[in-house]
PDB file of C-alpha atoms in Angstrom:
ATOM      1  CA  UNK A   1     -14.031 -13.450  35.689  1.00 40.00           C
ATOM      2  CA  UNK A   2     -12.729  -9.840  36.629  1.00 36.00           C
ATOM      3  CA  UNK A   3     -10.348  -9.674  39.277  1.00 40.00           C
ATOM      4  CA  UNK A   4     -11.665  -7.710  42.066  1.00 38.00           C
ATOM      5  CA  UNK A   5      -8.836  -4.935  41.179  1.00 37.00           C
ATOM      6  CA  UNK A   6      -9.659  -4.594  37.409  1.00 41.00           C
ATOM      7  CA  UNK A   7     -13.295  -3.603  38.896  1.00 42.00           C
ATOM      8  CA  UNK A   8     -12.407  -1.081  41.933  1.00 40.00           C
ATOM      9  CA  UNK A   9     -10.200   0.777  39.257  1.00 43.00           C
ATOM     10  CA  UNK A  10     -12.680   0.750  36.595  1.00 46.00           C
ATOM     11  CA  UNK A  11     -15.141   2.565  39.098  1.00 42.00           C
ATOM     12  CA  UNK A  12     -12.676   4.712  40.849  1.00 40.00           C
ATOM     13  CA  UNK A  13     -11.672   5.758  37.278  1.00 41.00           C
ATOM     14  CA  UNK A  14     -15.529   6.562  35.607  1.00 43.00           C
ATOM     15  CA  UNK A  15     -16.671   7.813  38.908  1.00 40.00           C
ATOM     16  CA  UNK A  16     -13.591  10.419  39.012  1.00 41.00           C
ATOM     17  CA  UNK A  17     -14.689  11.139  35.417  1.00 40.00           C
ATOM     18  CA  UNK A  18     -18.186  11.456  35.381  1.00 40.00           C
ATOM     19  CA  UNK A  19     -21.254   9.791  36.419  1.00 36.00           C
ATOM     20  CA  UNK A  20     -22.527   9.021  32.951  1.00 38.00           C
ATOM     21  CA  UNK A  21     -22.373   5.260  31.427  1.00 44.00           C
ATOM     22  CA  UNK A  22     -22.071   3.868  28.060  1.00 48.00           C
ATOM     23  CA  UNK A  23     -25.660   2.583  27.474  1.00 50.00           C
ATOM     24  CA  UNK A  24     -24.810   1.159  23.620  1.00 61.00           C
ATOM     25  CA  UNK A  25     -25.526  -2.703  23.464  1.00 76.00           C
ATOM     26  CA  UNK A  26     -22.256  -3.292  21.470  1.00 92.00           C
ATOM     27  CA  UNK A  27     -19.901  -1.520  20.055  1.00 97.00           C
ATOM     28  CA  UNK A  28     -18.552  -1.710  16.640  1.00 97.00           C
ATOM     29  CA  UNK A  29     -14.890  -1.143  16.423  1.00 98.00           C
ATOM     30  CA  UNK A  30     -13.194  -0.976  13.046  1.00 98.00           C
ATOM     31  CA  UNK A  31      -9.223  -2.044  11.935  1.00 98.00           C
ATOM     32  CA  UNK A  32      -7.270  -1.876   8.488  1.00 96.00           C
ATOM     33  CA  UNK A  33      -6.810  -5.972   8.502  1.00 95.00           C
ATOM     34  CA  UNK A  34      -3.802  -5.494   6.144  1.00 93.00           C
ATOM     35  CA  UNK A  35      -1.018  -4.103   8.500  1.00 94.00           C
ATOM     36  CA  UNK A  36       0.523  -7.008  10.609  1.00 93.00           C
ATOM     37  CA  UNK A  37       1.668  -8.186  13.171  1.00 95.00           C
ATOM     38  CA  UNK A  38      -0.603  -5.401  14.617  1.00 96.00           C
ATOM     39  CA  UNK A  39      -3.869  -6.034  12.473  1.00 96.00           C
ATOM     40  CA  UNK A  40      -4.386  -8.951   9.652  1.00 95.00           C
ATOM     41  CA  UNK A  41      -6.610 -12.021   9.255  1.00 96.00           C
ATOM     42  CA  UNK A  42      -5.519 -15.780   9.850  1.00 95.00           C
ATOM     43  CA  UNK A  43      -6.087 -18.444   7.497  1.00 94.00           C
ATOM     44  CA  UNK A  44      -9.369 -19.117   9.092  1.00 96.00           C
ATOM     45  CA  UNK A  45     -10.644 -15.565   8.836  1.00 95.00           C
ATOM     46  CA  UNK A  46     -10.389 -14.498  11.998  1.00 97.00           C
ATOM     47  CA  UNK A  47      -8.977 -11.053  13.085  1.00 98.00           C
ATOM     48  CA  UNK A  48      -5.650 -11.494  15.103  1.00 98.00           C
ATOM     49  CA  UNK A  49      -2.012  -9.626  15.649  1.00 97.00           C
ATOM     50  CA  UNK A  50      -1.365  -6.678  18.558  1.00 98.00           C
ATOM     51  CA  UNK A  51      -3.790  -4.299  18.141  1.00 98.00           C
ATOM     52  CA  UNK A  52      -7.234  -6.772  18.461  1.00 98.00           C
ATOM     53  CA  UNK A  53      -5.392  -8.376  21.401  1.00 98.00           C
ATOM     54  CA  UNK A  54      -5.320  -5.035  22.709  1.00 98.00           C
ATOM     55  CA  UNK A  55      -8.223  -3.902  21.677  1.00 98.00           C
ATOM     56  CA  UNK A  56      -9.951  -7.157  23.158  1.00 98.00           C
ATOM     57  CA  UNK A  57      -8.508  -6.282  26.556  1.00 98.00           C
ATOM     58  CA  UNK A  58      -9.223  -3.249  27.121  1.00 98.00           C
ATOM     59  CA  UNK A  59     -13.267  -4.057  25.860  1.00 98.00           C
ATOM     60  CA  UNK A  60     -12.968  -7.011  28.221  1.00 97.00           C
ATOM     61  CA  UNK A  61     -11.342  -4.589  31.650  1.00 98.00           C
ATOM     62  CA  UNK A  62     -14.140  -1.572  30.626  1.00 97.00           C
ATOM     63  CA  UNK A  63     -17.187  -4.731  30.298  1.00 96.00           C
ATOM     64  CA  UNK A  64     -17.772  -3.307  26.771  1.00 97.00           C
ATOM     65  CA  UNK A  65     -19.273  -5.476  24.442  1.00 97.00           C
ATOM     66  CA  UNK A  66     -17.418  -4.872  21.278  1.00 97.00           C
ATOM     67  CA  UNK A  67     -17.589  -6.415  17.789  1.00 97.00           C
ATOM     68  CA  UNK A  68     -13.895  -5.866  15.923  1.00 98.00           C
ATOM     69  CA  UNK A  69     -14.544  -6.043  12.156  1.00 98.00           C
ATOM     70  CA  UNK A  70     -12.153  -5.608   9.137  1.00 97.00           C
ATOM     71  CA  UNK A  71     -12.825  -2.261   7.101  1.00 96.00           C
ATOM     72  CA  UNK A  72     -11.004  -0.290   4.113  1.00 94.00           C
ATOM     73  CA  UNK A  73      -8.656   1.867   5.536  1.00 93.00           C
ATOM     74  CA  UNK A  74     -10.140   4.880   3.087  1.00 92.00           C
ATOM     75  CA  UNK A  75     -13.542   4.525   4.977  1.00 94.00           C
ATOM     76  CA  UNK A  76     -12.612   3.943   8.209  1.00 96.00           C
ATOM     77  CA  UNK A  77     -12.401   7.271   9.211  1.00 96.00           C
ATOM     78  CA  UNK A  78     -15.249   8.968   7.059  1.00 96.00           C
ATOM     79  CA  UNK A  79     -17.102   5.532   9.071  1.00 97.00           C
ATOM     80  CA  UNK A  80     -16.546   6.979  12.287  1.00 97.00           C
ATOM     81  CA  UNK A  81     -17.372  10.560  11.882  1.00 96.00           C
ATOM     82  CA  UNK A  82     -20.674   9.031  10.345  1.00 96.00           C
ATOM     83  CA  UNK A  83     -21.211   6.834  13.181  1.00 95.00           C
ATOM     84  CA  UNK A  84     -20.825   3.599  11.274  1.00 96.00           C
ATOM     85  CA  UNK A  85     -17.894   2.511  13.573  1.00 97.00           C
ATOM     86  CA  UNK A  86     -18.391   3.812  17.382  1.00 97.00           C
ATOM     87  CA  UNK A  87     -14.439   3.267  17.498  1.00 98.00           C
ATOM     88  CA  UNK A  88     -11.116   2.748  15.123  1.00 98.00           C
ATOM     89  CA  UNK A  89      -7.704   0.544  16.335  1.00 98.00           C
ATOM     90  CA  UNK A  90      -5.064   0.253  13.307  1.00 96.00           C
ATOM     91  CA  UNK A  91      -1.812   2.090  14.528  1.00 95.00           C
ATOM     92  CA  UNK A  92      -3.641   5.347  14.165  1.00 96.00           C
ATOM     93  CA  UNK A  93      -0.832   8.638  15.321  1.00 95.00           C
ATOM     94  CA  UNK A  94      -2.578  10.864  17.096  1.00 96.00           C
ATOM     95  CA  UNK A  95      -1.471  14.616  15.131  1.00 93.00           C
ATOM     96  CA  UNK A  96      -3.616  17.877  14.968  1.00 91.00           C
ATOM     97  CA  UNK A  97      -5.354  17.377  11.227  1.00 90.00           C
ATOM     98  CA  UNK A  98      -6.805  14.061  12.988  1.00 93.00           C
ATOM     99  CA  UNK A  99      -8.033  15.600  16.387  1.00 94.00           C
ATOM    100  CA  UNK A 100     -10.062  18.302  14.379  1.00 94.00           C
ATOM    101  CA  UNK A 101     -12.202  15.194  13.449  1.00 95.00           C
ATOM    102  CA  UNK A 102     -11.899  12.938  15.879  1.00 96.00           C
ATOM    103  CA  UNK A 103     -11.072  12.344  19.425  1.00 98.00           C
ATOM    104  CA  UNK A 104      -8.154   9.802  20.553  1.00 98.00           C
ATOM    105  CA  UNK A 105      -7.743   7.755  23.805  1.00 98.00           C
ATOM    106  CA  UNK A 106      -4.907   8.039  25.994  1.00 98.00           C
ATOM    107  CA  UNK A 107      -1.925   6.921  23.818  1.00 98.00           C
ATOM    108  CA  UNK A 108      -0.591   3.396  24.255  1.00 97.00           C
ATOM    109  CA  UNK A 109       2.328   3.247  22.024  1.00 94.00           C
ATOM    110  CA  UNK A 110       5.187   5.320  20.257  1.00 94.00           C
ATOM    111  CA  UNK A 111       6.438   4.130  17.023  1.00 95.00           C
ATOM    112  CA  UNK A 112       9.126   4.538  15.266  1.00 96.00           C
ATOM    113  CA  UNK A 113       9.422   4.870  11.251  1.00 98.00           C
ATOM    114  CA  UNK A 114      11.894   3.546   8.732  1.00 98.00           C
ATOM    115  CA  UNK A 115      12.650   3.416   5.383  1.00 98.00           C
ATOM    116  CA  UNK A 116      13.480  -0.047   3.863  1.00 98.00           C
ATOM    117  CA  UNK A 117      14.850  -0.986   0.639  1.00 98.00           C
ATOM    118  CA  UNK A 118      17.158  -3.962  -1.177  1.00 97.00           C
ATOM    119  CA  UNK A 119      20.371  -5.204   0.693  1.00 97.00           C
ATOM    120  CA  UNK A 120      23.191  -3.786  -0.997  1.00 94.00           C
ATOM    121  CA  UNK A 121      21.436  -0.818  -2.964  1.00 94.00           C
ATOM    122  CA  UNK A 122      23.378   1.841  -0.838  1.00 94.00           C
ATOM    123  CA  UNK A 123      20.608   4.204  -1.012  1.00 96.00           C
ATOM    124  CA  UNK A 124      20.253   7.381  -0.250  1.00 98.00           C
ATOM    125  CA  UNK A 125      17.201   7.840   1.823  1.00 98.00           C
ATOM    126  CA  UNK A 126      17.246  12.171   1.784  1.00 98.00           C
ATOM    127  CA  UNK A 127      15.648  14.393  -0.832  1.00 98.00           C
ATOM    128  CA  UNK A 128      17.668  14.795  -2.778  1.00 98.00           C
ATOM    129  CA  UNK A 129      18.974  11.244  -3.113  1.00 98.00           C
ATOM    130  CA  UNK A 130      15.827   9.788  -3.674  1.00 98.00           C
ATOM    131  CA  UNK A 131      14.951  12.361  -6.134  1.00 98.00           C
ATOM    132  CA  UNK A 132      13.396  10.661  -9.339  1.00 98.00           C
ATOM    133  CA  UNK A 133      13.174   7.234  -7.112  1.00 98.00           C
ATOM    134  CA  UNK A 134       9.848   5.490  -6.755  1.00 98.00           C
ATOM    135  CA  UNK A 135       8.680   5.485  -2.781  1.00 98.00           C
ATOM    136  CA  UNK A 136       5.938   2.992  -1.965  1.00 98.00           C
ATOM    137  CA  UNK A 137       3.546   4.324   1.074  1.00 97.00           C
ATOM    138  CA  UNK A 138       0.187   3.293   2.089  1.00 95.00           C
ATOM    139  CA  UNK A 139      -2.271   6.347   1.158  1.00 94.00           C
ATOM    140  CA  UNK A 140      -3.442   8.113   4.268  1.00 91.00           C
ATOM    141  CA  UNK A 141      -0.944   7.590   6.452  1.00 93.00           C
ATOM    142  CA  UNK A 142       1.824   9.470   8.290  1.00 94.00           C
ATOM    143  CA  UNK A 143       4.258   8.168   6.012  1.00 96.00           C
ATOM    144  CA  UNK A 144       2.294   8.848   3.245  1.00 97.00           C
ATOM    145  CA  UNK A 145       2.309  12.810   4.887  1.00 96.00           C
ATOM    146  CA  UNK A 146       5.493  13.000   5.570  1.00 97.00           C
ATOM    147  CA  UNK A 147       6.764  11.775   2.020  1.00 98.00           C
ATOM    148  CA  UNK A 148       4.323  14.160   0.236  1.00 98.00           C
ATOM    149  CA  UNK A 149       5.837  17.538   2.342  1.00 97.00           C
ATOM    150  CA  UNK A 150       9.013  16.025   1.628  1.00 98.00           C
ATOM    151  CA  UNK A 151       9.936  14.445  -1.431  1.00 98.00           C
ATOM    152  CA  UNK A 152       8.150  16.629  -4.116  1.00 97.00           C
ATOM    153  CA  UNK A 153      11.055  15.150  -6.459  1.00 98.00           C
ATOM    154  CA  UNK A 154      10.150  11.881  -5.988  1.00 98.00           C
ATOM    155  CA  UNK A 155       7.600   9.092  -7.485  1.00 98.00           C
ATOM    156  CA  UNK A 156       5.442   8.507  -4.733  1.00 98.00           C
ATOM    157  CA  UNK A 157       3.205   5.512  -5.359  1.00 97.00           C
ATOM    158  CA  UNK A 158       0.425   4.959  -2.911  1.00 97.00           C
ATOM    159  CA  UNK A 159      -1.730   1.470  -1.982  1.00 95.00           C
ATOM    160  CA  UNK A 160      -4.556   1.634  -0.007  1.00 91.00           C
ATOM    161  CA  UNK A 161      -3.315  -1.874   1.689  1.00 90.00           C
ATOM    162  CA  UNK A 162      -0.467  -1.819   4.178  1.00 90.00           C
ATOM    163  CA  UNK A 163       1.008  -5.029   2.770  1.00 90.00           C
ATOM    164  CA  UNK A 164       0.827  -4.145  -1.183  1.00 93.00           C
ATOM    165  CA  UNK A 165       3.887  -1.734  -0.591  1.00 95.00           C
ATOM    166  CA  UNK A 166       6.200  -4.907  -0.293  1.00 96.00           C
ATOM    167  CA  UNK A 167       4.881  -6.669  -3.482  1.00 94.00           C
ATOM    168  CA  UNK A 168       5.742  -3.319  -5.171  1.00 95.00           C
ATOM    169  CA  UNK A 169       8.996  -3.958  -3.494  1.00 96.00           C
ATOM    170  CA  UNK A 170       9.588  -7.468  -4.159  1.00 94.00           C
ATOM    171  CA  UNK A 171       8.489  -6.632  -8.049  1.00 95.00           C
ATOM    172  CA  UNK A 172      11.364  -3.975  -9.010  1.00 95.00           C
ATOM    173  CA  UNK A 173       8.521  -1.110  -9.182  1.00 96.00           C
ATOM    174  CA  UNK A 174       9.587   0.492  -6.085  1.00 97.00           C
ATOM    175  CA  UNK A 175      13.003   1.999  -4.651  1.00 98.00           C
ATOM    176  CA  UNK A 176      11.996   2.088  -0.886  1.00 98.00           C
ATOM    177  CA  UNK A 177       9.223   2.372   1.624  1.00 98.00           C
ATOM    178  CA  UNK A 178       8.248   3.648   4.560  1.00 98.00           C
ATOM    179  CA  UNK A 179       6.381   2.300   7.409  1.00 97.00           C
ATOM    180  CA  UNK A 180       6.574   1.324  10.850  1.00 96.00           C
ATOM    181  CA  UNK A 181       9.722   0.190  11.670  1.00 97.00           C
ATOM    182  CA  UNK A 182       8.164  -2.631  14.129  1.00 95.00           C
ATOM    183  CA  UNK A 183       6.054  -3.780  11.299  1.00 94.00           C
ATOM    184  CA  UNK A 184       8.650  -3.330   8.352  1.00 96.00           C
ATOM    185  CA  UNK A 185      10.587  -6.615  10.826  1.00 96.00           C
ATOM    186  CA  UNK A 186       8.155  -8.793  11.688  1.00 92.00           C
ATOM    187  CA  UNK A 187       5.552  -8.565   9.061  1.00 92.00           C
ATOM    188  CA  UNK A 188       8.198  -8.437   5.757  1.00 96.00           C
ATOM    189  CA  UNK A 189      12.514  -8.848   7.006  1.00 96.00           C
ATOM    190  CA  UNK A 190      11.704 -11.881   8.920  1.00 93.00           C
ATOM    191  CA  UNK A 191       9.883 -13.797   6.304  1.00 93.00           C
ATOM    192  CA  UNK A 192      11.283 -15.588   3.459  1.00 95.00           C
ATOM    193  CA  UNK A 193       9.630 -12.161   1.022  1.00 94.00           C
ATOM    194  CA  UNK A 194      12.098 -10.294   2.674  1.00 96.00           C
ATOM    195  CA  UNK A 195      15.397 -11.676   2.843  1.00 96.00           C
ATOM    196  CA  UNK A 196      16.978  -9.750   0.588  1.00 97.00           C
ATOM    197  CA  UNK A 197      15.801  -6.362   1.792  1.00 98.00           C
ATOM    198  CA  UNK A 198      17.235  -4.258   4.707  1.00 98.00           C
ATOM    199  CA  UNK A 199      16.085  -1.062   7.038  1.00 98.00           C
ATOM    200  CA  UNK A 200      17.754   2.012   5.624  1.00 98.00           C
ATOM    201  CA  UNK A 201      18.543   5.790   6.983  1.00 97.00           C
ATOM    202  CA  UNK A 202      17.602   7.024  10.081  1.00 97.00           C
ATOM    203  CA  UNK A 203      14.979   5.891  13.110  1.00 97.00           C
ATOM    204  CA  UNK A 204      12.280   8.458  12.853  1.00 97.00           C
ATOM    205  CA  UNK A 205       9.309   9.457  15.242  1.00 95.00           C
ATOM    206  CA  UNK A 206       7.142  12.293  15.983  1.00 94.00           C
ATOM    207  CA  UNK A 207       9.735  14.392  17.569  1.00 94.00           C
ATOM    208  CA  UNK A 208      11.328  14.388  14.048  1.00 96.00           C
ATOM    209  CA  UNK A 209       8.052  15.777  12.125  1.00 96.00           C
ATOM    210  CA  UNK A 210       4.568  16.240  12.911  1.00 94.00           C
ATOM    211  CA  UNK A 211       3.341  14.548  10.445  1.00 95.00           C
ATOM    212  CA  UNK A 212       4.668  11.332  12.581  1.00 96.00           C
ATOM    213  CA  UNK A 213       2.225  12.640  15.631  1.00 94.00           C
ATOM    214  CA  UNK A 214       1.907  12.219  19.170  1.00 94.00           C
ATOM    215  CA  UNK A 215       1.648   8.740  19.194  1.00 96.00           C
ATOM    216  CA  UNK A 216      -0.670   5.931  18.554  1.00 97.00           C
ATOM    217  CA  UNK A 217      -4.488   6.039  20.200  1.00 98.00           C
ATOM    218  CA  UNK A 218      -7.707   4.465  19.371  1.00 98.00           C
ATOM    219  CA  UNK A 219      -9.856   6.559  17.775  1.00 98.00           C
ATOM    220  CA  UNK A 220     -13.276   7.501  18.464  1.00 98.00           C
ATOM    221  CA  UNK A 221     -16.136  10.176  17.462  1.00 95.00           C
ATOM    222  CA  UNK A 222     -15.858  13.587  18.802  1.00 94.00           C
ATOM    223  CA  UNK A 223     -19.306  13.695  20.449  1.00 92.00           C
ATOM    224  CA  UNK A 224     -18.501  10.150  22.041  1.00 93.00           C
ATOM    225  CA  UNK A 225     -17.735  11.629  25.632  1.00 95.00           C
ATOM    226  CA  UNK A 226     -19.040   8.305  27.831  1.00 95.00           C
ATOM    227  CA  UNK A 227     -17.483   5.930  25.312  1.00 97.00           C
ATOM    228  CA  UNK A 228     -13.593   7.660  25.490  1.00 97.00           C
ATOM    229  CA  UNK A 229     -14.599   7.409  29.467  1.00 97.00           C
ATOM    230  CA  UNK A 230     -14.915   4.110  29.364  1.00 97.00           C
ATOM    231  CA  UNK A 231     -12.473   2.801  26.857  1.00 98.00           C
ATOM    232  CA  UNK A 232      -9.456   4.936  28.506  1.00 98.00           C
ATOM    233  CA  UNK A 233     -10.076   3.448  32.461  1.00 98.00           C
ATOM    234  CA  UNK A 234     -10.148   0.062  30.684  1.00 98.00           C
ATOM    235  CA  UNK A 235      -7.077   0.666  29.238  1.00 98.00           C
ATOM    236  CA  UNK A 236      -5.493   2.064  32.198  1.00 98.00           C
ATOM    237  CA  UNK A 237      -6.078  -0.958  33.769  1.00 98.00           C
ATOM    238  CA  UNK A 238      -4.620  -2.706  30.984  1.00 98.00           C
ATOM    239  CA  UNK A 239      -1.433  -1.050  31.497  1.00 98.00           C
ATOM    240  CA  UNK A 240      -1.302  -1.010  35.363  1.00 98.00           C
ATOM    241  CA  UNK A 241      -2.013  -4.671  35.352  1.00 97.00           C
ATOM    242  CA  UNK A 242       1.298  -5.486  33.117  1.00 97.00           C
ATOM    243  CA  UNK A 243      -1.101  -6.844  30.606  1.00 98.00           C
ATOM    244  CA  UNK A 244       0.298  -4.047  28.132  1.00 97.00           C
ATOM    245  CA  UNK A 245       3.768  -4.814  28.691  1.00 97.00           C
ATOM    246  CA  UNK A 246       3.224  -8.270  28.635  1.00 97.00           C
ATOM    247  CA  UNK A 247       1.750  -7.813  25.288  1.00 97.00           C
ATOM    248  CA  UNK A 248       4.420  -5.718  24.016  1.00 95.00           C
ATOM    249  CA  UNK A 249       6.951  -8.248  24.932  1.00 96.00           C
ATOM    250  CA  UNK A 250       5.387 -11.308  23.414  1.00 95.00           C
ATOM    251  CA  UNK A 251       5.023  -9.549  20.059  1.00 94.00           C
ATOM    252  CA  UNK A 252       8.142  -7.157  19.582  1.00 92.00           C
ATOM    253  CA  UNK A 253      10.161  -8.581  22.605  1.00 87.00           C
ATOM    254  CA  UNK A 254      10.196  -5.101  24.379  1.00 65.00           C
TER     255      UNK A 254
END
């Protein structure tokens, strides 16, 4: 049951807002199930890792019915502009290409991006050292931006999954690659795949490039005013409950 707070919030919140209410029956939220620990699927199918926690709270402190499926990450956001997904949650940076297609919820976390490569390759992670080096980057992505503007001299290979990248690795056919730095650790260095493989060069985030945006938001169509209502005073009361931070910690120990 709701506690009594998670409701006076919600309707201080919407009522602030506007008076207008979500009337959809369920709502169909999409997520690239290839990215973990923030999206993937268990060995009995099912949808787990940070994000549908998340994503499962803040349904739950708005009382939105929502149905969290799996989805290509290539159609997830030509789905949502089409209305095939009401809502997207798969580490998506909020930049200025994305908002002229989409709006974003209030931002809920700020990653940082990293390059990774073998233990004891000593290499160079600029331009100009990786120039002629294969880079592995999931296509559509901010790394996948920031790579193009900035290694022209590079191979860039690009995977539509955001776990192929470290086969590529594993394999010999790729130098580096860049991702998350959060899931780089605890979806690849701390498993068995990735013992022989280290972060290289510098942290990165959005203060860095823009490509790297704003931060990370679930994503929703333009024209979906009363939804983006509703989903941001649920997560507010995510986070002012500790429920965020409590989430943060038991995944990434923050």
């Amino acid at each position: 049951m709701k506690s009594p707070f998670s409701k006076l919030l919600l309707a201080a919140v919407l009522v602030a807002g506007s008076s207008v209410t979500f009337a959809k029956d369920q709502v169909t939220i999409a997520t690239d199930a290839t990215f973990p620990p923030f999206e993937s699927v268990d060995a009995s199918g099912k949808l787990v890792g940070y994000d549908i926690e998340l994503m499962e709270a803040v349904c739950k402190a708005a009382e939105l019915d929502c149905n969290i499926i799996g989805a290509a990450w290539e159609g997830m956001i030509p789905g949502l502009i089409s209305r095939k997904y009401d809502a997207l949650i798969s580490q998506l940076t909020v930049t200025d290409a994305r908002r002229k297609v989409m709006a974003f919820s209030d931002v809920y976390d700020m990653p940082t991006f990293r390059f990774v490569a073998r233990k004891g390759s000593d290499i160079d992670v600029t331009p100009a050292g990786l120039k002629g080096k294969t880079i592995a980057v999931q296509t559509g992505t901010p790394m996948d931006a920031y790579i193009t503007k900035n290694y022209p001299d590079s191979n860039i290979k690009r995977y539509s999954g955001g776990s192929e990248p470290y086969l590529e690795l594993n394999a010999g056919r790729a130098d580096v690659h860049m991702s998350y730095e959060a899931q780089i650790i605890h979806s690849f260095l701390g498993k068995a795949e990735g013992q022989n493989f280290e972060l290289v060069g510098p942290r990165l985030n959005g203060k860095d490039a823009p490509e790297f945006g704003e931060g990370v938001a679930i994503a929703l169509n333009k024209s979906n005013k009363e939804l983006l209502e509703r989903i941001n005073a649920g997560l507010k009361i995510v986070r002012d409950s500790g429920e965020l931070a409590a989430l943060n910690a038991r995944y990434f120990g923050q």
